[in-house]
Short mmCIF file of C-alpha atoms in Angstrom, two decimals:
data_model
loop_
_atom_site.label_atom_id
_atom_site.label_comp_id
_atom_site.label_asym_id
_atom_site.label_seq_id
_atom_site.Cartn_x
_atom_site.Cartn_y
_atom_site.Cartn_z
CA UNK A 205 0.00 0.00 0.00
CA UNK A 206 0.99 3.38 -1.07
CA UNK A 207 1.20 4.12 3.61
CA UNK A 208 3.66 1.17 3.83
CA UNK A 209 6.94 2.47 5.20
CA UNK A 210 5.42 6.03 6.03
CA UNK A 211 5.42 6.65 9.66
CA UNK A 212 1.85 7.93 10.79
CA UNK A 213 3.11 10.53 13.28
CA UNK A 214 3.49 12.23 9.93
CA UNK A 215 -0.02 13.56 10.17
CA UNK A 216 0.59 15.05 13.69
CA UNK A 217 3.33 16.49 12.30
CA UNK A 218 1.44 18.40 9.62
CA UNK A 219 -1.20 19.28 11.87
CA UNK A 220 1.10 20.60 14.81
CA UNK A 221 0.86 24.59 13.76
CA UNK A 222 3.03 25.46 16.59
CA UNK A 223 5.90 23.74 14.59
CA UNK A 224 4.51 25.05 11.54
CA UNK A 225 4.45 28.30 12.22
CA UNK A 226 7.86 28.47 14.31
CA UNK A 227 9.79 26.94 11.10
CA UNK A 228 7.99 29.35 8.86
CA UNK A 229 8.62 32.55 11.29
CA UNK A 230 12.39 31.67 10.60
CA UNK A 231 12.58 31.18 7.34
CA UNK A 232 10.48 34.30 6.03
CA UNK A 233 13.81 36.24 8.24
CA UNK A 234 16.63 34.25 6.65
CA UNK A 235 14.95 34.22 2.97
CA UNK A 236 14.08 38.05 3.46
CA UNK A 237 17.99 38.62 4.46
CA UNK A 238 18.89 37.08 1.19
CA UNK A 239 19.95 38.75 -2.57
CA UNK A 240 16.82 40.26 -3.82
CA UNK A 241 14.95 38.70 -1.12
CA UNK A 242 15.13 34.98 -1.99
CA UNK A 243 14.20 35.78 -5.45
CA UNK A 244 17.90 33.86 -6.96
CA UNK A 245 17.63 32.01 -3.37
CA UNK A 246 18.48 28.02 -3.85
CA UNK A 247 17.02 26.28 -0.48
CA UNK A 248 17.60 22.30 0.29
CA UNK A 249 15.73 20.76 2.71
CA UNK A 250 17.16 17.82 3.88
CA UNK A 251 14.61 14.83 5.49
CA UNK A 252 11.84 16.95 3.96
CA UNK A 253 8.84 14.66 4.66
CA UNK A 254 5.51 15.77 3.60
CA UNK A 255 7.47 18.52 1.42
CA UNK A 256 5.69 21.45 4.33
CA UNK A 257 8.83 23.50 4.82
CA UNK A 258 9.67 23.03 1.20
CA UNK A 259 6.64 24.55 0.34
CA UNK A 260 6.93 27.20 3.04
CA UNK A 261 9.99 27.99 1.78
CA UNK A 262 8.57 28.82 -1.66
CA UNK A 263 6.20 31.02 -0.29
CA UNK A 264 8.47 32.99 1.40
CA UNK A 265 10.48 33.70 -1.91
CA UNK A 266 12.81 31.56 -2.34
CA UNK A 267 13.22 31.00 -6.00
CA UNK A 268 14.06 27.25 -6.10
CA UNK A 269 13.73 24.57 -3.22
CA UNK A 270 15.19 21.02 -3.23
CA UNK A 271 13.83 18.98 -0.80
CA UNK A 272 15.00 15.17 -0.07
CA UNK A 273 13.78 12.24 1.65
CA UNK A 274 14.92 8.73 2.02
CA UNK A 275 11.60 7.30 1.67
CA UNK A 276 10.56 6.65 -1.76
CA UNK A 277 6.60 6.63 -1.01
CA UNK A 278 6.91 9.68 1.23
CA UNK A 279 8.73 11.67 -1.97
CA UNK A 280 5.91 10.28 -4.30
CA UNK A 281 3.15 12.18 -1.46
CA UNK A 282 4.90 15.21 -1.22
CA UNK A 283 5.25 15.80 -4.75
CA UNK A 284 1.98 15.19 -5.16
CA UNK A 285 1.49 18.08 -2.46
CA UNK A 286 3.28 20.40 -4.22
CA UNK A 287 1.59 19.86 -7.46
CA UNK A 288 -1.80 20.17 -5.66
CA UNK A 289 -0.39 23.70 -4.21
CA UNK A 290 0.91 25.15 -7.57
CA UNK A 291 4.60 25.13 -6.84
CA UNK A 292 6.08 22.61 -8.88
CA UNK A 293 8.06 25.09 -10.88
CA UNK A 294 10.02 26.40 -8.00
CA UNK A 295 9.79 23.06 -5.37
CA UNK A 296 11.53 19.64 -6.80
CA UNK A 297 11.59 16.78 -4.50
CA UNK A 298 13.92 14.02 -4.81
CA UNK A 299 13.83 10.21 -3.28
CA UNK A 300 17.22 9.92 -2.27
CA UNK A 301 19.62 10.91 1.08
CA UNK A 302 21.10 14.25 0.78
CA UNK A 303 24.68 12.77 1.48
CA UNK A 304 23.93 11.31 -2.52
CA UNK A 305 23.46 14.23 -3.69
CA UNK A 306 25.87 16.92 -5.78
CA UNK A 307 25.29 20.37 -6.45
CA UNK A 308 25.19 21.00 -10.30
CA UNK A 309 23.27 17.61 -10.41
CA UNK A 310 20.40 17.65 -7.94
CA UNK A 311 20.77 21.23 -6.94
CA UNK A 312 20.78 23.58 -9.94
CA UNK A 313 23.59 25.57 -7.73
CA UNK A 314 25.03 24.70 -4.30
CA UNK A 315 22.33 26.32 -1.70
CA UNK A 316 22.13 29.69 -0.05
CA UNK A 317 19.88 28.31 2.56
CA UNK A 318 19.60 24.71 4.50
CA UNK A 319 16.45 23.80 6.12
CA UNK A 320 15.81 20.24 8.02
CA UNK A 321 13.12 18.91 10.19
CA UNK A 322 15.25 15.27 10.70
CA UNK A 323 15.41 15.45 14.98
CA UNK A 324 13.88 12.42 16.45
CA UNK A 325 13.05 11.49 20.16
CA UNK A 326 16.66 11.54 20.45
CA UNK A 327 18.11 15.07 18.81
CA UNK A 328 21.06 13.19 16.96
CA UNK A 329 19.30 9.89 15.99
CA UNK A 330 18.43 10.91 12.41
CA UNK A 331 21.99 12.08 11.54
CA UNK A 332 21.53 15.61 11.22
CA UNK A 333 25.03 16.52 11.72
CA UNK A 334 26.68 14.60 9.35
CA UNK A 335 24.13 15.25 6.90
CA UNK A 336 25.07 18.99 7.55
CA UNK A 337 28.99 18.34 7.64
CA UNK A 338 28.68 16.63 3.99
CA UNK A 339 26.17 19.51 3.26
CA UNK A 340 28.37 21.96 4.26
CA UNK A 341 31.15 20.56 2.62
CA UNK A 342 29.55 19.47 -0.81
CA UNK A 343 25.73 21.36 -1.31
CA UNK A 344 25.92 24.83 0.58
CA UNK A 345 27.83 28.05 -0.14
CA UNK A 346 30.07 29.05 2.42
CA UNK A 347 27.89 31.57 3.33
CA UNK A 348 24.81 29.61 3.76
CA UNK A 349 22.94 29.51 6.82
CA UNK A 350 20.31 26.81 8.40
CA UNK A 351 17.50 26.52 9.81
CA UNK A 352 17.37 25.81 12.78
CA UNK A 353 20.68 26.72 14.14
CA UNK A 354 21.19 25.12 17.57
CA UNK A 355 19.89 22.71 19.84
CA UNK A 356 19.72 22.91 23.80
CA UNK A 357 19.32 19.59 25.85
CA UNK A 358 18.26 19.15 29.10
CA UNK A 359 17.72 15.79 31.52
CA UNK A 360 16.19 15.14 35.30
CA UNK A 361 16.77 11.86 37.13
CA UNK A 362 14.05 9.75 37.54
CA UNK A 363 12.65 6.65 40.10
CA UNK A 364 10.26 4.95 38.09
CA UNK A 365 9.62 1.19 38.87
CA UNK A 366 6.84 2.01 35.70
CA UNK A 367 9.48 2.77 33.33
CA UNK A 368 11.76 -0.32 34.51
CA UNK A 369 8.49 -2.67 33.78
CA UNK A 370 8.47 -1.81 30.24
CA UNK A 371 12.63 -2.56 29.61
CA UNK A 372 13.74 -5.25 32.13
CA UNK A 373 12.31 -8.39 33.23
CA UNK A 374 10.37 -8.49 36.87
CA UNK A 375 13.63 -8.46 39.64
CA UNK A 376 13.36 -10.49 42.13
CA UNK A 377 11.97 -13.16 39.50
CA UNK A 378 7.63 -13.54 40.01
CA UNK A 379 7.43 -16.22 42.62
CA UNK A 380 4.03 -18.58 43.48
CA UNK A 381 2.79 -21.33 41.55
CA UNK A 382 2.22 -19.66 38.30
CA UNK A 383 5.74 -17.67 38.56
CA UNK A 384 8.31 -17.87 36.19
CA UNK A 385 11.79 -16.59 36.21
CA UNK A 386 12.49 -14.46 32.92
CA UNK A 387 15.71 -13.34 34.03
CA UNK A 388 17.43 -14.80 30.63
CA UNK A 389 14.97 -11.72 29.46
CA UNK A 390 17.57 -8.75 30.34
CA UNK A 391 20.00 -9.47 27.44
CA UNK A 392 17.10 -7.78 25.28
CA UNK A 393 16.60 -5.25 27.40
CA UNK A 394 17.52 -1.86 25.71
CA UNK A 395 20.16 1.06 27.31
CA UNK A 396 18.07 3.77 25.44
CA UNK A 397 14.22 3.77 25.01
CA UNK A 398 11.80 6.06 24.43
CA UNK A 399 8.47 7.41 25.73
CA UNK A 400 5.76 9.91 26.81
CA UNK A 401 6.75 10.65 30.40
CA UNK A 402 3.29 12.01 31.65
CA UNK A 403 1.98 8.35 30.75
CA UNK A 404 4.10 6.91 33.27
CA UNK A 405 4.00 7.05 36.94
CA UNK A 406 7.51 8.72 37.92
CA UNK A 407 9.47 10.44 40.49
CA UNK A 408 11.25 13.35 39.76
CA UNK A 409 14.43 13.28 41.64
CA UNK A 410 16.16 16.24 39.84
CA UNK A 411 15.28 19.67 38.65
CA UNK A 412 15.10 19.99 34.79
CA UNK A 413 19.04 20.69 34.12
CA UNK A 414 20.89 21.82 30.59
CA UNK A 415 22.78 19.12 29.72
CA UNK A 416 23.96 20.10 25.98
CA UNK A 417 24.30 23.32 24.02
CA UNK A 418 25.14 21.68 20.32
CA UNK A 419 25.34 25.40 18.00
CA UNK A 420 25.41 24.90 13.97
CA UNK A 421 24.93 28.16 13.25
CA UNK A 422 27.92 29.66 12.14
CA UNK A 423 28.67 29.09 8.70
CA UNK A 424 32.64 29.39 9.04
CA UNK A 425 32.40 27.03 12.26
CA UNK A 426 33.39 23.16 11.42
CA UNK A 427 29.95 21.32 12.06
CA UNK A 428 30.31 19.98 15.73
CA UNK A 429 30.59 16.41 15.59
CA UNK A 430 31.22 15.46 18.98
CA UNK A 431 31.04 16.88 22.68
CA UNK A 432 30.51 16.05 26.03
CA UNK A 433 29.56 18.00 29.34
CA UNK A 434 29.59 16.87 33.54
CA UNK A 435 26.53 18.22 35.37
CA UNK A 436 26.06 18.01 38.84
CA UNK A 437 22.34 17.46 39.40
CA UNK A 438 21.26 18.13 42.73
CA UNK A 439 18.58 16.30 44.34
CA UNK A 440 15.18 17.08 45.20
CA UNK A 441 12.92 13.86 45.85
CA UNK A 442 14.38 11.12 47.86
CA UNK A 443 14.42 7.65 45.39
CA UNK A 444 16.39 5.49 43.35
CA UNK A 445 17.66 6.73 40.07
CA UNK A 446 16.73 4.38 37.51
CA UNK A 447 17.33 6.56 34.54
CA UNK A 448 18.20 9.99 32.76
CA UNK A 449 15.14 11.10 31.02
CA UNK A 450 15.73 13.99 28.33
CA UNK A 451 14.07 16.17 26.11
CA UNK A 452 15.77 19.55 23.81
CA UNK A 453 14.73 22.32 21.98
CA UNK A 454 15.75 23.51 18.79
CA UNK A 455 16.45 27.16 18.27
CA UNK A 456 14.59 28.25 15.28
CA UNK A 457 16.79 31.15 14.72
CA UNK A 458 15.67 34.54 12.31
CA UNK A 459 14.09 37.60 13.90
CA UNK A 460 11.75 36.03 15.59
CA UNK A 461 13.93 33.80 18.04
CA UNK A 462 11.30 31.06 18.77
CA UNK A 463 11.82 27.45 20.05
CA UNK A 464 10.69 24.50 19.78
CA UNK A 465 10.25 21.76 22.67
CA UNK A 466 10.12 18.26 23.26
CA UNK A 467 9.58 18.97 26.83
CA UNK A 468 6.99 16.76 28.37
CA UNK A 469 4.33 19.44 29.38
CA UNK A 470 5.55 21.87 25.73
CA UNK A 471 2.74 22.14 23.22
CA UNK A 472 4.33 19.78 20.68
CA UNK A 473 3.68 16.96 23.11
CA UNK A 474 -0.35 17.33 21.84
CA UNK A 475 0.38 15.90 18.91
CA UNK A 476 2.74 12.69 20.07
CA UNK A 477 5.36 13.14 17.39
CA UNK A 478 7.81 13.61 19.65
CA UNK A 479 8.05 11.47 22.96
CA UNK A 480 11.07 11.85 25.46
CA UNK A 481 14.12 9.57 25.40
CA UNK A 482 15.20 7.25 28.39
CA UNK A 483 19.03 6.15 29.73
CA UNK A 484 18.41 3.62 31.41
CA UNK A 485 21.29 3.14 34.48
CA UNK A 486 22.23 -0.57 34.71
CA UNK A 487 21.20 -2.44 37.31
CA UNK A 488 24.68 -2.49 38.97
CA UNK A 489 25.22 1.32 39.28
CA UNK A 490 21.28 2.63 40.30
CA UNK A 491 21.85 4.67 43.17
CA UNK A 492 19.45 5.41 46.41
CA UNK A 493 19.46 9.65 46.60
CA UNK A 494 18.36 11.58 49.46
CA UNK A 495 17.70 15.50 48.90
CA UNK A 496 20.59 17.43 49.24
CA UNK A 497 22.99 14.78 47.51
CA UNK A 498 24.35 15.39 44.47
CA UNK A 499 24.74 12.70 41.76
CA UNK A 500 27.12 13.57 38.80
CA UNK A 501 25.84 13.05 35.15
CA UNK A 502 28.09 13.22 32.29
CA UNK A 503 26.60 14.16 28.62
CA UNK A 504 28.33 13.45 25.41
CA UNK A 505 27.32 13.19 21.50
CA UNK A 506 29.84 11.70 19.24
CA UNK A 507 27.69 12.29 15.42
CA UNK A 508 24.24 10.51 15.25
CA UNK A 509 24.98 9.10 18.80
CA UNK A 510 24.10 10.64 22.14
CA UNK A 511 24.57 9.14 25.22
CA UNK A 512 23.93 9.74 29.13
CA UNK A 513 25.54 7.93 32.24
CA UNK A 514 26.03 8.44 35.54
CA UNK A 515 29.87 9.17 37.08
CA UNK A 516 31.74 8.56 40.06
CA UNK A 517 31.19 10.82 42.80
CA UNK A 518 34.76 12.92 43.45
#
């Protein structure tokens, strides 16, 4: 079926206007800051989905879009919704990864402006940055800029016998005369998971805390690729922590200066698109916390990979 390999949270996507409108705030400022506003503009937009922000982009001026996507049945859609819009002539849409691509080739010149909506649960998962390091290196000028042009991320430690239940096999092993012991079970268990905290019953040991400042914005700057940070989280809530729960925002950039957040109480969580990702700790290194105590939590991103864990005390 013409669905198959399309992920539904698609439609929540398209229908979440607080996105919409916070990616199309930024780009009418960096399309109005080009030559004749836009109007010899070249924009890519990498991971472009339903082909929205290549259309918004279009409307804004810019006189030819590019926009790419992995997918083959997603491309097919969005073409289809640029046709049914009137802006084939200035919006092409190609089924391929933008790390294929070649300016000259798929571009008709290498791009003034970069737009991508490819952040996942987890910020890195969908290989943003290396798709901008190649882009930088192969489809944008050197002054191009992107949209958006940093992301913040931010934890809290968690006790949440809830969240264990759903990634590790019952500990002690269920006893009676029905119980089994599915301890073999925890070499499946996953160190990263995802989910929407307000459906689970939780304990917040921690304050929200910034974890990450990851800044693409300057076009002369190498692409970062890798980073790490320590954060002492001070605690709030007497538990155990059983994981690092996280969320980011994305800093739209432009005049306008919005945000958008994966938070679990932001306004993008309406629509589900987004959930919150989960570090587990193993079982070996959970820690009982009293308020007052400090536990230290180290941060650090090496490309499409981001990663949270829990340090020795000094």
């Amino acid at each position: 079926t013409q669905c198959r390999g399309i992920p539904l949270y698609h439609f929540s996507m398209i229908n979440d206007l607080g996105r919409a409108e916070a990616y199309s705030n930024a780009l009418r400022s960096e399309i109005a800051r080009l030559p004749d506003g836009g109007g010899r503009a070249v924009v890519l937009d990498i991971g472009c989905g339903s082909g929205l922000l290549s259309m918004v982009a279009a409307r804004h001026g810019a006189a030819s879009v590019v926009g790419c996507d992995k997918a083959p049945g997603m491309a097919g859609v969005a073409r289809q919704a640029v046709a049914d819009n009137a802006l084939s002539e200035r919006v092409s849409i190609l089924d391929t990864l933008s790390t294929c691509m070649e300016a000259g080739t798929h571009l008709p010149a290498r791009a003034d402006l970069l737009v991508s909506e490819t952040f996942g649960d987890d910020p890195l998962s969908e290989s943003f940055l290396p798709s901008l390091a190649h882009a930088r290196a192969h489809l944008l000028t050197p002054t191009a800029r992107v949209v958006p042009g940093a992301l913040r991320v931010y934890f809290t430690l968690v006790d949440s016998p809830d969240l264990l239940a759903v990634n590790f096999p019952p500990d002690p092993p269920l006893k009676g005369e029905d119980g089994f012991d599915f301890s073999a079970w925890g070499a499946l268990s996953r160190t990263r998971w995802s989910c929407f905290l307000k459906d689970h019953a939780v304990t917040l040991l921690t304050p929200p805390l910034e974890a990450l400042r990851i800044d693409w914005s300057d076009p002369a700057a190498p692409v970062p690729l890798k980073g790490s940070s320590v954060v002492d989280a001070k605690v709030v809530n007497a538990g155990t922590v059983h994981a690092v729960v996280a969320w980011y925002s994305l800093e739209m950039g432009g005049d306008a200066g919005g945000e958008i957040s994966t938070a679990p109480d932001a306004p993008a969580m309406k629509g589900r698109h987004w959930r919150q990702s989960v570090w587990y700790v193993p079982r070996g290194a959970r820690r009982v916390v009293a308020p007052g105590e400090s536990v230290r939590v180290e941060a650090c991103f090496v490309r499409d990979r981001l990663v949270f864990s829990l340090q020795p005390q000094l």
